[in-house]
């Protein structure tokens, strides 16, 4: 599901418009960067707008239930340069006079979304302005809370000693020649009072392998940006990928799952040894009760 916004021509600035900022019809203006090679024919112009992307994962739930899915909530932050806000940075135009609905912002979608996407409605509180520390150029920062159920193919060959990678893939809905996602290397896992708590999994730190006994604020997800092209679009596009490695708690299954099923199976065999052969009805009732116990244990 994509962010439901598209540029509108009615938002363009005109001399009769009393809006203090001069709007543009398309992307924010980007300085041309010419690349010259040996052959004059290979002279190209790069004009893609770079959008810095990072996430702050706040909650992970229901890993593997239903199969090959997990639920995650996170804060998505996009940051890009826009010279339109130069008067705001220089305090010539008050910040509260900015009409954010009239300005450009990136369009994105969740590539591996399974169902139930919830996005924080856009408002002025979602936007902030930050001048570049080196060039002092205005940079717009958009932060939204996103939640959804994501698809993740699990590999169960080493169950229950397996390590999985929970992935969030955010794709840009515009061609990479126009907008390119860049990994800001600032993605984190929230360590607040509502930080992720999983009964069957351990969240692993990115740079220490399987060492899981660490504070949550030291466990950050793997992040990178890739270029992808599939049959749904006629152009290559950028994809920001955040992966959170998790290890299944082996002791959880050895103490809570396997012994219970073993006891149920043993009682099932005892039903044929302790009851008379002619009392088949009691044997069937006993086995049916064990079956109902297994079903209730499975789905509770």
Coordinates of C-alpha atoms in Angstrom, one line a residue:
X1 CA 0.0 0.0 0.0
X2 CA 1.4 3.3 -1.0
X3 CA 1.3 6.7 0.7
X4 CA -1.9 8.3 -0.7
X5 CA -0.4 11.5 -2.0
X6 CA 0.4 12.8 -5.4
X7 CA 1.6 16.3 -6.6
X8 CA -1.2 18.5 -7.8
X9 CA -0.8 21.3 -10.3
X10 CA -3.2 23.5 -8.3
X11 CA -0.5 23.7 -5.7
X12 CA 2.0 25.5 -7.9
X13 CA 2.9 29.1 -7.0
X14 CA 1.7 32.0 -9.1
X15 CA 2.2 35.8 -8.8
X16 CA -1.4 36.1 -7.5
X17 CA -0.9 33.6 -4.8
X18 CA -0.3 35.0 -1.3
X19 CA 1.5 31.9 -0.1
X20 CA 5.0 33.1 1.0
X21 CA 6.9 30.1 -0.4
X22 CA 7.3 29.6 -4.1
X23 CA 6.2 26.0 -4.9
X24 CA 7.4 23.8 -7.7
X25 CA 5.4 21.4 -9.8
X26 CA 7.6 18.4 -9.5
X27 CA 10.6 17.3 -7.4
X28 CA 12.6 19.8 -5.5
X29 CA 15.4 21.3 -7.6
X30 CA 18.6 19.3 -7.5
X31 CA 22.0 20.6 -8.7
X32 CA 23.2 18.9 -11.9
X33 CA 26.2 16.7 -11.5
X34 CA 27.9 16.0 -14.8
X35 CA 29.9 12.8 -15.3
X36 CA 32.5 12.9 -18.1
X37 CA 34.1 9.8 -19.4
X38 CA 36.6 9.3 -22.3
X39 CA 33.9 9.3 -24.9
X40 CA 31.7 12.4 -25.3
X41 CA 28.7 10.2 -25.9
X42 CA 29.0 8.8 -22.4
X43 CA 28.4 12.2 -20.8
X44 CA 25.5 11.9 -18.4
X45 CA 23.6 14.1 -16.0
X46 CA 22.6 12.8 -12.5
X47 CA 19.6 14.5 -11.1
X48 CA 18.1 12.0 -8.7
X49 CA 16.9 13.4 -5.4
X50 CA 18.5 11.5 -2.5
X51 CA 16.1 10.7 0.3
X52 CA 17.7 9.5 3.5
X53 CA 15.7 6.7 5.2
X54 CA 15.8 5.1 8.6
X55 CA 13.4 3.4 11.0
X56 CA 12.9 3.1 14.8
X57 CA 11.4 -0.3 15.5
X58 CA 9.1 0.0 18.5
X59 CA 7.2 -3.3 18.6
X60 CA 7.5 -6.9 17.2
X61 CA 4.6 -9.3 17.8
X62 CA 3.2 -12.7 16.7
X63 CA 6.4 -13.9 15.0
X64 CA 5.4 -16.9 12.9
X65 CA 1.7 -16.7 13.6
X66 CA 0.1 -17.1 11.2
X67 CA 2.8 -19.0 9.3
X68 CA 5.6 -16.9 7.8
X69 CA 4.4 -13.6 9.1
X70 CA 5.1 -11.2 11.9
X71 CA 3.6 -8.0 13.1
X72 CA 5.7 -4.9 13.5
X73 CA 5.3 -1.2 14.5
X74 CA 7.9 1.3 13.7
X75 CA 8.6 5.0 13.1
X76 CA 9.6 5.7 9.5
X77 CA 11.7 8.8 8.8
X78 CA 12.4 10.3 5.4
X79 CA 14.7 13.3 5.0
X80 CA 15.4 15.2 1.8
X81 CA 16.8 18.6 0.6
X82 CA 14.3 21.2 -0.5
X83 CA 15.5 24.7 -1.4
X84 CA 11.9 25.9 -1.2
X85 CA 12.2 26.3 2.6
X86 CA 15.2 28.6 2.5
X87 CA 13.1 31.5 3.7
X88 CA 11.9 29.4 6.7
X89 CA 15.4 28.5 7.7
X90 CA 16.5 32.1 7.5
X91 CA 13.4 33.1 9.7
X92 CA 12.0 35.2 6.9
X93 CA 8.8 33.1 6.9
X94 CA 7.4 31.7 10.2
X95 CA 7.4 27.9 10.5
X96 CA 3.7 27.8 11.4
X97 CA 2.8 29.4 8.0
X98 CA 4.0 26.5 6.1
X99 CA 1.2 24.5 4.3
X100 CA 2.8 21.1 4.2
X101 CA -0.1 19.7 2.0
X102 CA 1.1 21.9 -0.8
X103 CA 4.7 20.7 -0.8
X104 CA 6.3 17.7 -2.4
X105 CA 7.1 14.6 -0.4
X106 CA 8.2 11.1 -1.4
X107 CA 5.8 8.3 -2.3
X108 CA 6.5 4.9 -0.8
X109 CA 5.0 1.5 -0.1
X110 CA 5.7 -1.6 1.9
X111 CA 7.0 -4.3 -0.4
X112 CA 6.5 -7.3 1.8
X113 CA 3.3 -6.2 3.5
X114 CA 0.9 -9.1 4.1
X115 CA -2.1 -7.3 5.5
X116 CA -3.4 -4.7 7.9
X117 CA -1.3 -1.6 7.2
X118 CA -1.9 1.4 9.5
X119 CA -0.1 4.7 8.9
X120 CA -0.3 7.8 11.0
X121 CA -2.3 10.5 9.3
X122 CA -0.2 13.3 7.9
X123 CA -0.2 16.6 9.9
X124 CA 2.1 19.5 10.5
X125 CA 3.5 17.7 13.6
X126 CA 5.0 15.0 11.3
X127 CA 7.3 17.5 9.6
X128 CA 10.4 19.3 10.8
X129 CA 13.1 21.4 9.2
X130 CA 16.8 20.8 9.8
X131 CA 19.5 22.7 8.0
X132 CA 22.4 20.7 6.6
X133 CA 25.3 21.0 9.1
X134 CA 27.8 21.5 6.3
X135 CA 26.0 23.5 3.6
X136 CA 23.2 24.9 5.7
X137 CA 20.7 23.9 3.0
X138 CA 17.2 23.2 4.2
X139 CA 16.3 19.6 4.8
X140 CA 12.8 18.4 5.4
X141 CA 12.2 15.5 7.8
X142 CA 9.0 13.5 7.7
X143 CA 8.3 11.0 10.5
X144 CA 5.2 8.7 10.6
X145 CA 4.2 5.8 12.8
X146 CA 3.6 2.7 10.6
X147 CA 2.2 -0.7 11.7
X148 CA 1.4 -3.8 9.7
X149 CA 1.7 -7.6 9.3
X150 CA 4.7 -8.5 7.1
X151 CA 5.6 -11.6 5.2
X152 CA 8.8 -13.4 6.0
X153 CA 9.7 -16.9 4.6
X154 CA 11.0 -18.9 7.6
X155 CA 13.6 -21.6 7.2
X156 CA 12.9 -24.4 9.7
X157 CA 15.6 -26.9 8.8
X158 CA 17.3 -26.4 12.2
X159 CA 14.2 -26.0 14.3
X160 CA 14.2 -25.4 17.2
X161 CA 17.8 -24.1 16.9
X162 CA 17.1 -21.8 14.0
X163 CA 17.9 -18.1 13.5
X164 CA 15.5 -16.0 11.4
X165 CA 15.7 -12.5 10.0
X166 CA 12.6 -10.3 10.3
X167 CA 12.5 -8.0 7.3
X168 CA 10.8 -4.7 6.6
X169 CA 11.1 -3.6 2.9
X170 CA 10.1 0.0 2.0
X171 CA 10.1 0.7 -1.7
X172 CA 10.1 4.0 -3.5
X173 CA 7.1 4.5 -5.8
X174 CA 9.1 6.8 -8.1
X175 CA 11.9 5.9 -10.6
X176 CA 15.3 5.7 -9.2
X177 CA 16.4 8.3 -11.9
X178 CA 14.2 10.8 -10.1
X179 CA 14.2 9.7 -6.4
X180 CA 16.8 7.4 -4.8
X181 CA 16.5 6.1 -1.2
X182 CA 19.8 6.3 0.8
X183 CA 20.4 4.4 4.0
X184 CA 20.9 7.0 6.8
X185 CA 22.6 4.4 9.1
X186 CA 20.5 5.6 12.0
X187 CA 18.0 2.8 12.4
X188 CA 17.4 1.6 16.0
X189 CA 15.4 -0.7 18.1
X190 CA 13.4 1.1 20.8
X191 CA 14.5 0.4 24.4
X192 CA 11.6 2.2 26.1
X193 CA 8.9 0.7 28.4
X194 CA 6.9 -0.6 25.4
X195 CA 10.0 -2.2 23.6
X196 CA 9.6 -5.5 21.9
X197 CA 9.1 -8.5 24.2
X198 CA 8.9 -12.0 22.6
X199 CA 8.1 -15.2 24.5
X200 CA 9.6 -17.6 21.9
X201 CA 12.4 -15.4 20.4
X202 CA 15.6 -13.6 21.3
X203 CA 16.5 -10.4 19.5
X204 CA 20.1 -10.4 18.5
X205 CA 22.6 -7.6 18.3
X206 CA 23.8 -6.8 14.8
X207 CA 27.6 -6.9 15.5
X208 CA 28.0 -9.7 18.0
X209 CA 26.4 -12.7 16.3
X210 CA 24.4 -14.8 18.6
X211 CA 25.1 -12.9 21.8
X212 CA 21.6 -12.1 22.9
X213 CA 22.1 -11.1 26.6
X214 CA 22.5 -7.4 25.8
X215 CA 20.4 -4.2 26.4
X216 CA 17.8 -3.6 23.8
X217 CA 19.2 -0.2 22.9
X218 CA 22.4 -2.0 21.7
X219 CA 20.5 -4.2 19.3
X220 CA 20.1 -2.4 16.0
X221 CA 18.7 -3.9 12.8
X222 CA 20.7 -4.5 9.6
X223 CA 19.9 -1.9 7.0
X224 CA 20.7 -1.3 3.4
X225 CA 19.3 0.0 0.1
X226 CA 19.0 -2.0 -3.1
X227 CA 17.8 -1.3 -6.6
X228 CA 15.0 -3.5 -7.7
X229 CA 12.9 -4.0 -10.9
X230 CA 9.9 -6.3 -11.2
X231 CA 6.9 -6.8 -13.5
X232 CA 4.7 -4.4 -11.5
X233 CA 6.7 -1.4 -12.7
X234 CA 8.4 -0.4 -15.9
X235 CA 11.3 1.3 -14.2
X236 CA 13.9 0.5 -11.6
X237 CA 13.3 1.8 -8.1
X238 CA 15.0 2.0 -4.7
X239 CA 14.1 -0.3 -1.8
X240 CA 15.2 0.3 1.8
X241 CA 15.5 -3.0 3.7
X242 CA 15.7 -3.3 7.5
X243 CA 16.4 -6.8 9.0
X244 CA 16.2 -7.7 12.6
X245 CA 17.8 -11.1 13.4
X246 CA 16.0 -13.2 16.0
X247 CA 16.9 -16.6 17.5
X248 CA 14.3 -19.1 18.6
X249 CA 14.4 -19.8 22.4
X250 CA 15.3 -23.5 22.4
X251 CA 14.6 -23.8 26.1
X252 CA 11.1 -22.5 25.6
X253 CA 10.2 -25.5 23.4
X254 CA 12.1 -28.0 25.5
X255 CA 10.2 -27.1 28.6
X256 CA 6.8 -25.9 27.4
X257 CA 6.1 -27.8 24.1
X258 CA 7.9 -31.1 23.7
X259 CA 7.2 -32.5 27.3
X260 CA 3.5 -31.7 27.0
X261 CA 3.1 -33.5 23.6
X262 CA 5.2 -36.4 24.9
X263 CA 2.9 -36.9 27.9
X264 CA -0.2 -36.7 25.7
X265 CA 1.2 -39.3 23.3
X266 CA 2.2 -41.6 26.2
X267 CA -1.3 -41.4 27.6
X268 CA -2.7 -42.2 24.2
X269 CA -0.8 -45.5 24.1
X270 CA -1.8 -46.3 27.7
X271 CA -5.4 -46.1 26.6
X272 CA -4.9 -49.4 24.7
X273 CA -3.1 -51.1 27.5
X274 CA -5.1 -50.3 30.6
X275 CA -8.7 -50.7 29.3
X276 CA -10.3 -54.0 28.4
X277 CA -10.4 -54.9 24.7
X278 CA -14.2 -55.0 24.6
X279 CA -14.5 -51.5 26.0
X280 CA -13.8 -49.7 22.7
X281 CA -16.2 -46.9 23.5
X282 CA -14.2 -45.7 26.5
X283 CA -10.9 -46.0 24.5
X284 CA -12.3 -43.8 21.7
X285 CA -13.6 -41.3 24.3
X286 CA -10.2 -41.2 26.0
X287 CA -8.4 -40.6 22.7
X288 CA -10.9 -37.9 21.7
X289 CA -10.3 -36.1 25.0
X290 CA -6.5 -36.2 24.3
X291 CA -7.1 -34.9 20.8
X292 CA -9.2 -32.0 22.1
X293 CA -6.4 -31.3 24.7
X294 CA -3.8 -31.1 21.9
X295 CA -6.0 -28.8 19.8
X296 CA -6.7 -26.5 22.8
X297 CA -3.0 -26.5 23.7
X298 CA -2.0 -25.6 20.1
X299 CA -4.3 -22.6 19.7
X300 CA -4.1 -21.0 23.2

